[in-house]
Short mmCIF file of C-alpha atoms in Angstrom, two decimals:
data_model
loop_
_atom_site.label_atom_id
_atom_site.label_comp_id
_atom_site.label_asym_id
_atom_site.label_seq_id
_atom_site.Cartn_x
_atom_site.Cartn_y
_atom_site.Cartn_z
CA UNK A 108 -25.02 31.46 -78.10
CA UNK A 109 -25.36 28.26 -76.13
CA UNK A 110 -22.56 26.16 -74.65
CA UNK A 111 -22.98 22.47 -75.28
CA UNK A 112 -21.03 19.93 -73.25
CA UNK A 113 -20.23 16.47 -74.50
CA UNK A 114 -18.04 13.73 -73.16
CA UNK A 115 -15.40 12.58 -75.58
CA UNK A 116 -12.40 10.36 -75.07
CA UNK A 117 -11.21 10.63 -71.48
CA UNK A 118 -13.20 13.60 -70.29
CA UNK A 119 -15.46 16.54 -70.90
CA UNK A 120 -15.37 18.37 -74.20
CA UNK A 121 -16.95 21.81 -74.34
CA UNK A 122 -18.31 22.92 -77.67
CA UNK A 123 -19.90 26.23 -78.51
CA UNK A 124 -22.64 26.32 -81.09
CA UNK A 125 -25.32 28.67 -82.30
CA UNK A 126 -28.79 27.55 -81.36
CA UNK A 127 -31.69 29.33 -83.02
CA UNK A 128 -35.19 29.35 -81.69
CA UNK A 129 -35.55 25.83 -80.35
CA UNK A 130 -33.79 26.13 -76.98
CA UNK A 131 -35.98 26.94 -73.97
CA UNK A 132 -35.19 30.00 -71.88
CA UNK A 133 -32.80 29.10 -69.10
CA UNK A 134 -32.79 30.19 -65.49
CA UNK A 135 -29.53 31.56 -64.12
CA UNK A 136 -28.12 31.69 -60.63
CA UNK A 137 -28.51 34.91 -58.71
CA UNK A 138 -26.66 37.83 -60.31
CA UNK A 139 -25.50 38.62 -56.78
CA UNK A 140 -23.09 35.70 -56.62
CA UNK A 141 -19.71 34.92 -58.10
CA UNK A 142 -18.52 31.67 -59.66
CA UNK A 143 -15.63 30.45 -57.53
CA UNK A 144 -13.74 28.25 -59.99
CA UNK A 145 -12.52 29.34 -63.39
CA UNK A 146 -14.35 28.04 -66.44
CA UNK A 147 -12.94 24.54 -66.93
CA UNK A 148 -10.74 23.64 -69.84
CA UNK A 149 -11.75 20.89 -72.24
CA UNK A 150 -11.90 17.56 -70.45
CA UNK A 151 -12.35 19.00 -66.96
CA UNK A 152 -15.21 19.26 -64.49
CA UNK A 153 -16.66 22.51 -63.18
CA UNK A 154 -16.85 23.02 -59.43
CA UNK A 155 -20.25 24.23 -58.24
CA UNK A 156 -19.42 26.70 -55.44
CA UNK A 157 -20.59 30.31 -55.63
CA UNK A 158 -19.76 33.26 -53.36
CA UNK A 159 -22.47 35.69 -52.29
CA UNK A 160 -22.01 39.26 -53.52
CA UNK A 161 -23.50 42.61 -52.59
CA UNK A 162 -25.81 44.52 -55.00
CA UNK A 163 -22.80 46.07 -56.73
CA UNK A 164 -21.29 42.65 -57.40
CA UNK A 165 -18.53 42.74 -54.79
CA UNK A 166 -18.00 39.53 -52.79
CA UNK A 167 -19.39 39.64 -49.26
CA UNK A 168 -16.36 39.32 -46.98
CA UNK A 169 -15.45 40.23 -43.44
CA UNK A 170 -11.98 39.86 -41.98
CA UNK A 171 -13.02 39.86 -38.32
CA UNK A 172 -16.10 37.63 -38.21
CA UNK A 173 -18.58 35.73 -40.39
CA UNK A 174 -20.98 37.94 -42.40
CA UNK A 175 -24.15 38.58 -40.43
CA UNK A 176 -26.26 37.27 -43.32
CA UNK A 177 -24.45 33.91 -43.53
CA UNK A 178 -25.88 30.63 -42.23
CA UNK A 179 -24.21 29.38 -39.04
CA UNK A 180 -23.87 25.74 -37.93
CA UNK A 181 -26.55 26.24 -35.28
CA UNK A 182 -28.94 27.65 -37.86
CA UNK A 183 -28.22 24.87 -40.35
CA UNK A 184 -28.87 22.21 -37.72
CA UNK A 185 -32.06 24.00 -36.63
CA UNK A 186 -33.36 24.19 -40.21
CA UNK A 187 -32.82 20.49 -40.84
CA UNK A 188 -33.57 19.19 -37.32
CA UNK A 189 -30.04 17.90 -36.80
CA UNK A 190 -29.41 19.52 -33.41
CA UNK A 191 -28.04 17.05 -30.88
CA UNK A 192 -27.48 14.24 -33.38
CA UNK A 193 -24.19 12.33 -33.53
CA UNK A 194 -22.52 10.20 -36.17
CA UNK A 195 -20.45 8.23 -33.70
CA UNK A 196 -17.30 9.36 -35.51
CA UNK A 197 -18.17 8.17 -39.02
CA UNK A 198 -16.08 9.60 -41.86
CA UNK A 199 -17.24 11.86 -44.69
CA UNK A 200 -14.89 12.07 -47.67
CA UNK A 201 -14.64 15.22 -49.79
CA UNK A 202 -13.38 14.90 -53.37
CA UNK A 203 -12.08 18.04 -55.06
CA UNK A 204 -9.25 19.06 -57.36
CA UNK A 205 -5.87 20.68 -56.67
CA UNK A 206 -4.19 21.66 -53.42
CA UNK A 207 -5.19 23.92 -50.53
CA UNK A 208 -2.07 24.57 -48.44
CA UNK A 209 -3.86 26.10 -45.44
CA UNK A 210 -6.87 23.81 -45.27
CA UNK A 211 -6.16 22.54 -41.75
CA UNK A 212 -5.41 26.04 -40.42
CA UNK A 213 -8.54 27.55 -41.96
CA UNK A 214 -10.76 24.70 -40.80
CA UNK A 215 -9.45 25.29 -37.29
CA UNK A 216 -10.47 28.96 -37.46
CA UNK A 217 -13.96 28.01 -38.65
CA UNK A 218 -14.55 25.41 -35.97
CA UNK A 219 -13.17 27.59 -33.17
CA UNK A 220 -15.42 30.48 -34.23
CA UNK A 221 -18.52 28.36 -33.73
CA UNK A 222 -17.39 26.36 -30.71
CA UNK A 223 -17.06 23.07 -32.61
CA UNK A 224 -14.60 20.40 -31.43
CA UNK A 225 -11.14 20.58 -32.98
CA UNK A 226 -10.68 18.53 -36.14
CA UNK A 227 -6.98 18.15 -36.90
CA UNK A 228 -4.56 15.73 -38.48
CA UNK A 229 -2.97 15.29 -35.05
CA UNK A 230 -6.16 14.14 -33.31
CA UNK A 231 -7.14 11.86 -36.20
CA UNK A 232 -10.26 13.77 -37.20
CA UNK A 233 -8.80 15.19 -40.44
CA UNK A 234 -6.84 13.62 -43.28
CA UNK A 235 -5.69 15.37 -46.46
CA UNK A 236 -4.58 13.02 -49.22
CA UNK A 237 -3.86 13.05 -52.93
CA UNK A 238 -6.00 11.14 -55.40
CA UNK A 239 -4.22 7.84 -54.78
CA UNK A 240 -4.11 8.19 -51.00
CA UNK A 241 -0.58 9.58 -50.68
CA UNK A 242 0.55 12.67 -48.82
CA UNK A 243 2.34 14.45 -51.69
CA UNK A 244 -0.37 16.98 -52.48
CA UNK A 245 -1.06 18.67 -55.83
CA UNK A 246 -0.33 22.28 -56.73
CA UNK A 247 -2.55 24.92 -55.22
CA UNK A 248 -5.51 26.49 -56.99
CA UNK A 249 -7.36 29.28 -55.19
CA UNK A 250 -10.76 28.66 -56.78
CA UNK A 251 -10.80 24.95 -55.99
CA UNK A 252 -9.36 25.71 -52.53
CA UNK A 253 -12.39 27.92 -51.89
CA UNK A 254 -14.56 24.99 -52.98
CA UNK A 255 -12.76 22.77 -50.47
CA UNK A 256 -13.23 25.36 -47.71
CA UNK A 257 -16.98 25.36 -48.34
CA UNK A 258 -17.09 21.56 -48.37
CA UNK A 259 -15.20 20.96 -45.11
CA UNK A 260 -17.04 23.79 -43.34
CA UNK A 261 -20.40 22.37 -44.49
CA UNK A 262 -19.55 18.94 -43.10
CA UNK A 263 -18.36 20.56 -39.86
CA UNK A 264 -21.61 22.52 -39.57
CA UNK A 265 -23.96 19.62 -40.23
CA UNK A 266 -22.00 16.89 -38.45
CA UNK A 267 -19.47 18.29 -35.96
CA UNK A 268 -18.36 14.84 -34.77
CA UNK A 269 -17.83 13.44 -38.27
CA UNK A 270 -14.27 12.72 -39.27
CA UNK A 271 -13.25 14.33 -42.56
CA UNK A 272 -10.92 13.07 -45.26
CA UNK A 273 -10.17 15.36 -48.20
CA UNK A 274 -9.00 13.78 -51.47
CA UNK A 275 -7.26 16.32 -53.71
CA UNK A 276 -7.15 15.21 -57.33
CA UNK A 277 -4.14 16.23 -59.43
CA UNK A 278 -6.43 18.11 -61.80
CA UNK A 279 -10.14 18.61 -62.46
CA UNK A 280 -10.29 15.91 -65.14
CA UNK A 281 -12.99 13.31 -64.63
CA UNK A 282 -10.35 10.61 -64.64
CA UNK A 283 -8.41 12.17 -61.78
CA UNK A 284 -11.50 13.11 -59.77
CA UNK A 285 -12.90 9.63 -60.33
CA UNK A 286 -9.67 8.05 -59.15
CA UNK A 287 -9.96 10.11 -55.96
CA UNK A 288 -13.50 8.81 -55.41
CA UNK A 289 -12.28 5.24 -55.82
CA UNK A 290 -9.52 5.89 -53.30
CA UNK A 291 -11.98 7.43 -50.84
CA UNK A 292 -14.27 4.41 -51.09
CA UNK A 293 -11.42 2.16 -50.01
CA UNK A 294 -10.50 4.12 -46.88
CA UNK A 295 -11.55 2.69 -43.50
CA UNK A 296 -14.56 4.35 -41.92
CA UNK A 297 -15.77 6.27 -44.98
CA UNK A 298 -19.57 6.09 -45.18
CA UNK A 299 -20.23 9.05 -47.50
CA UNK A 300 -18.36 10.75 -50.34
CA UNK A 301 -19.31 14.26 -51.51
CA UNK A 302 -18.64 15.45 -55.07
CA UNK A 303 -19.26 19.16 -55.66
CA UNK A 304 -18.58 19.25 -59.38
CA UNK A 305 -20.10 18.16 -62.67
CA UNK A 306 -20.30 18.24 -66.43
CA UNK A 307 -22.85 17.20 -69.03
CA UNK A 308 -24.76 13.93 -69.02
CA UNK A 309 -22.53 10.88 -69.36
CA UNK A 310 -22.90 7.13 -69.34
CA UNK A 311 -22.29 4.91 -66.36
CA UNK A 312 -21.02 2.31 -68.81
CA UNK A 313 -18.01 4.59 -69.30
CA UNK A 314 -17.63 6.49 -66.02
CA UNK A 315 -19.70 4.51 -63.52
CA UNK A 316 -16.72 2.57 -62.21
CA UNK A 317 -15.70 5.74 -60.39
CA UNK A 318 -18.99 6.05 -58.46
CA UNK A 319 -20.36 2.51 -58.11
CA UNK A 320 -20.04 1.82 -54.38
CA UNK A 321 -23.12 0.26 -52.79
CA UNK A 322 -23.01 0.72 -49.04
CA UNK A 323 -21.48 4.21 -49.32
CA UNK A 324 -23.56 7.36 -49.84
CA UNK A 325 -21.93 8.98 -52.88
CA UNK A 326 -23.49 12.42 -53.30
CA UNK A 327 -23.13 14.79 -56.26
CA UNK A 328 -24.13 18.40 -56.89
CA UNK A 329 -26.78 19.04 -59.55
CA UNK A 330 -25.15 22.20 -60.94
CA UNK A 331 -25.72 25.94 -60.64
CA UNK A 332 -27.11 27.08 -64.00
CA UNK A 333 -30.81 26.36 -63.66
CA UNK A 334 -32.67 23.84 -65.79
CA UNK A 335 -30.13 22.59 -68.32
CA UNK A 336 -30.82 18.85 -68.42
CA UNK A 337 -28.79 16.14 -66.77
CA UNK A 338 -25.32 16.68 -65.29
CA UNK A 339 -22.81 13.94 -64.51
CA UNK A 340 -22.03 12.50 -61.96
CA UNK A 341 -25.39 13.59 -60.49
CA UNK A 342 -27.05 11.77 -63.41
CA UNK A 343 -25.34 8.51 -62.48
CA UNK A 344 -27.62 5.70 -61.31
CA UNK A 345 -25.14 5.05 -58.49
CA UNK A 346 -25.14 8.44 -56.74
CA UNK A 347 -27.44 10.64 -54.70
CA UNK A 348 -28.31 13.60 -56.93
CA UNK A 349 -28.56 16.75 -54.81
CA UNK A 350 -30.48 19.86 -55.82
CA UNK A 351 -30.57 23.28 -54.18
CA UNK A 352 -32.93 25.49 -52.20
CA UNK A 353 -33.21 29.03 -50.88
CA UNK A 354 -33.45 28.80 -47.08
CA UNK A 355 -34.60 31.61 -44.79
CA UNK A 356 -35.81 32.01 -41.21
CA UNK A 357 -39.60 32.27 -40.91
CA UNK A 358 -42.33 32.75 -38.32
CA UNK A 359 -43.85 29.31 -38.79
CA UNK A 360 -43.87 26.03 -36.89
CA UNK A 361 -40.62 24.87 -38.46
CA UNK A 362 -38.97 28.25 -38.06
CA UNK A 363 -37.69 28.17 -41.63
CA UNK A 364 -38.97 28.55 -45.16
CA UNK A 365 -37.58 26.81 -48.26
CA UNK A 366 -38.20 27.34 -51.94
CA UNK A 367 -36.41 26.18 -55.07
CA UNK A 368 -33.13 28.01 -55.70
CA UNK A 369 -33.38 29.37 -59.24
CA UNK A 370 -29.83 28.23 -59.98
CA UNK A 371 -30.20 24.56 -59.10
CA UNK A 372 -29.66 22.07 -61.89
CA UNK A 373 -32.23 19.42 -62.80
CA UNK A 374 -33.06 17.15 -65.72
CA UNK A 375 -33.30 13.64 -67.12
CA UNK A 376 -30.46 11.44 -68.27
CA UNK A 377 -30.73 9.97 -71.74
CA UNK A 378 -27.82 7.63 -71.02
CA UNK A 379 -28.51 6.02 -67.62
CA UNK A 380 -31.51 3.98 -66.49
CA UNK A 381 -34.20 5.20 -64.13
CA UNK A 382 -33.92 4.29 -60.47
CA UNK A 383 -36.24 1.43 -59.61
CA UNK A 384 -36.89 3.14 -56.28
CA UNK A 385 -38.30 6.19 -58.11
CA UNK A 386 -40.78 4.24 -60.23
CA UNK A 387 -43.81 5.48 -58.28
CA UNK A 388 -42.64 9.10 -58.09
CA UNK A 389 -43.99 10.31 -61.43
CA UNK A 390 -40.72 11.77 -62.63
CA UNK A 391 -41.75 11.87 -66.28
CA UNK A 392 -38.23 10.76 -67.22
CA UNK A 393 -37.61 7.64 -69.26
CA UNK A 394 -34.14 7.40 -67.70
CA UNK A 395 -32.41 8.57 -64.55
CA UNK A 396 -34.16 11.61 -63.06
CA UNK A 397 -32.34 14.39 -61.22
CA UNK A 398 -32.72 15.11 -58.31
CA UNK A 399 -33.26 12.77 -55.35
CA UNK A 400 -33.07 15.27 -52.46
CA UNK A 401 -31.89 18.84 -51.87
CA UNK A 402 -30.44 21.27 -49.33
CA UNK A 403 -29.52 24.95 -48.95
CA UNK A 404 -27.64 26.33 -51.96
CA UNK A 405 -28.68 29.92 -52.64
CA UNK A 406 -25.52 31.96 -51.93
CA UNK A 407 -27.57 34.98 -50.82
CA UNK A 408 -30.44 33.25 -49.01
CA UNK A 409 -29.03 30.31 -47.11
CA UNK A 410 -25.38 30.69 -48.07
CA UNK A 411 -23.07 29.23 -45.43
CA UNK A 412 -20.51 31.18 -43.42
CA UNK A 413 -17.09 29.97 -44.66
CA UNK A 414 -13.52 30.79 -43.69
CA UNK A 415 -11.84 30.65 -47.06
CA UNK A 416 -8.53 31.39 -48.81
CA UNK A 417 -8.05 34.50 -50.91
CA UNK A 418 -4.50 33.49 -51.86
CA UNK A 419 -1.95 30.81 -51.01
CA UNK A 420 -1.26 32.56 -47.68
CA UNK A 421 -4.30 34.69 -46.74
CA UNK A 422 -7.86 33.80 -45.71
CA UNK A 423 -10.98 35.64 -44.57
CA UNK A 424 -14.70 35.15 -43.88
CA UNK A 425 -17.32 34.98 -46.60
CA UNK A 426 -20.71 33.56 -47.53
CA UNK A 427 -20.87 30.66 -50.00
CA UNK A 428 -23.49 28.54 -51.68
CA UNK A 429 -24.20 26.74 -54.92
CA UNK A 430 -25.16 23.08 -54.98
CA UNK A 431 -21.62 22.61 -53.67
CA UNK A 432 -23.11 23.59 -50.31
CA UNK A 433 -25.90 21.03 -50.60
CA UNK A 434 -23.83 17.96 -51.53
CA UNK A 435 -21.64 17.86 -48.37
CA UNK A 436 -24.68 18.68 -46.21
CA UNK A 437 -26.52 15.64 -47.57
CA UNK A 438 -23.40 13.46 -47.28
CA UNK A 439 -23.23 14.50 -43.62
CA UNK A 440 -26.89 13.66 -43.03
CA UNK A 441 -26.24 10.15 -44.37
CA UNK A 442 -23.30 9.89 -41.96
CA UNK A 443 -25.55 10.95 -39.09
CA UNK A 444 -28.19 8.40 -40.09
CA UNK A 445 -25.72 5.53 -40.41
CA UNK A 446 -27.93 4.19 -43.20
CA UNK A 447 -26.07 4.19 -46.53
CA UNK A 448 -27.20 1.08 -48.35
CA UNK A 449 -25.43 -2.25 -48.28
CA UNK A 450 -22.38 -3.55 -50.10
CA UNK A 451 -23.46 -7.11 -49.25
CA UNK A 452 -26.83 -6.78 -50.99
CA UNK A 453 -25.73 -4.27 -53.64
CA UNK A 454 -28.17 -1.60 -52.47
CA UNK A 455 -27.49 2.09 -53.02
CA UNK A 456 -28.01 5.07 -50.74
CA UNK A 457 -30.01 6.93 -53.41
CA UNK A 458 -32.90 4.46 -53.00
CA UNK A 459 -33.37 5.12 -49.28
CA UNK A 460 -35.24 8.47 -49.38
CA UNK A 461 -37.85 7.04 -51.77
CA UNK A 462 -38.94 4.63 -49.04
CA UNK A 463 -39.19 7.46 -46.49
CA UNK A 464 -40.43 10.44 -48.50
CA UNK A 465 -42.88 11.44 -45.77
CA UNK A 466 -39.97 12.04 -43.42
CA UNK A 467 -38.53 14.87 -45.55
CA UNK A 468 -39.47 18.54 -45.81
CA UNK A 469 -41.29 18.72 -49.14
CA UNK A 470 -40.35 21.88 -51.09
CA UNK A 471 -43.42 22.88 -53.08
CA UNK A 472 -42.73 26.37 -54.42
CA UNK A 473 -40.27 27.80 -56.93
CA UNK A 474 -38.77 27.09 -60.32
CA UNK A 475 -35.37 26.93 -62.01
CA UNK A 476 -36.40 27.74 -65.57
CA UNK A 477 -38.66 26.43 -68.31
CA UNK A 478 -38.87 22.79 -69.36
CA UNK A 479 -40.96 20.51 -71.57
CA UNK A 480 -42.35 18.55 -68.62
CA UNK A 481 -43.63 20.62 -65.70
CA UNK A 482 -42.12 18.71 -62.80
CA UNK A 483 -38.59 18.80 -64.24
CA UNK A 484 -38.18 22.50 -63.43
CA UNK A 485 -41.09 23.43 -61.15
CA UNK A 486 -41.71 22.49 -57.54
CA UNK A 487 -44.84 20.56 -56.63
CA UNK A 488 -46.08 18.28 -53.85
CA UNK A 489 -44.04 15.08 -53.90
CA UNK A 490 -41.11 14.50 -56.22
CA UNK A 491 -39.94 17.22 -58.58
CA UNK A 492 -36.70 17.66 -60.48
CA UNK A 493 -35.59 20.79 -58.69
CA UNK A 494 -35.50 19.43 -55.14
CA UNK A 495 -36.29 15.74 -55.54
CA UNK A 496 -38.28 14.42 -52.60
CA UNK A 497 -37.30 17.35 -50.38
CA UNK A 498 -34.78 18.36 -47.73
CA UNK A 499 -33.70 16.76 -44.43
CA UNK A 500 -36.14 16.69 -41.51
CA UNK A 501 -33.74 15.01 -39.13
CA UNK A 502 -32.37 11.72 -40.42
CA UNK A 503 -35.54 9.64 -40.73
CA UNK A 504 -35.65 10.23 -44.50
CA UNK A 505 -32.17 8.78 -44.88
#
């Protein structure tokens, strides 16, 4: 049985069909992780956060302190050579669905735990808005609130001096999420917008108005189900498509080792044109190729320490990944670089790494499944679908 996703009308339609013989075997995310958000209803997007689990399948949690196996801000900055860098107070926007009543409280616990400067609504560092920019927030949803906790903690870890604005869409429909992105793009100071959700491939001619913002780094998660083909909005020609890696400490010059996370999405769009910037990269795709870059995503090997809600009133520590971890990390790196394309010239942030590929950590080992063209699902030197051009080595690649 294979689930097939197609966009119809105003959103995402999920169909289930029998496929016999012709479908390639698919990679799956680690069995030791748990999907955070419920399976979306027809017309909605799926969030891409996953919680690390122990060998028996129980979520890894700790009430008193972050799990010892979880990535800390200091470790994340060490792995990607971000230590000591500053954004100068640039703003990263996070777009998710539904409400999270204790977001500010929980973010405060996270930042205090790791000695990061306070980021509150009172000091102007944090804003929490609805999809049109108002302060009447949508109803709570624990799964999407856990997604938001991962997103704001990831930005805090990678860019402690970044301001954060969270846009909470009324629902997980592409129309509502897209409206939130449009609102974010119009807010003063926003230089990057992270989108940790997706559906099947879709056309920019229909949905591109939600993501077409030259001069702002709009990032999107590639998905968590291995090689499945293109996923929108990561397959949009206007966004930075972000794949996922497994990240672990190592006794080498860098101090870290990275391979492809088996769960990361990758693929080629049949609906959107190839990036001109990627023309010399040998993608093998006739159209838009996913991905452009990547970052830590494996919930078990590189999953981030997160202070997250377990209900509308209670929160605890856990370890989270999925390409939902990677998207806000990359958005933060763009904020640190200050280089996000130009609205005046119509240039997009996704073109920038292709001009600076040598300044990234090239991920050359690992696979996320089987595919008809080798580089779509297997790492190699240079561009590949799983991790794009590579992961951050400071900000020179951005």
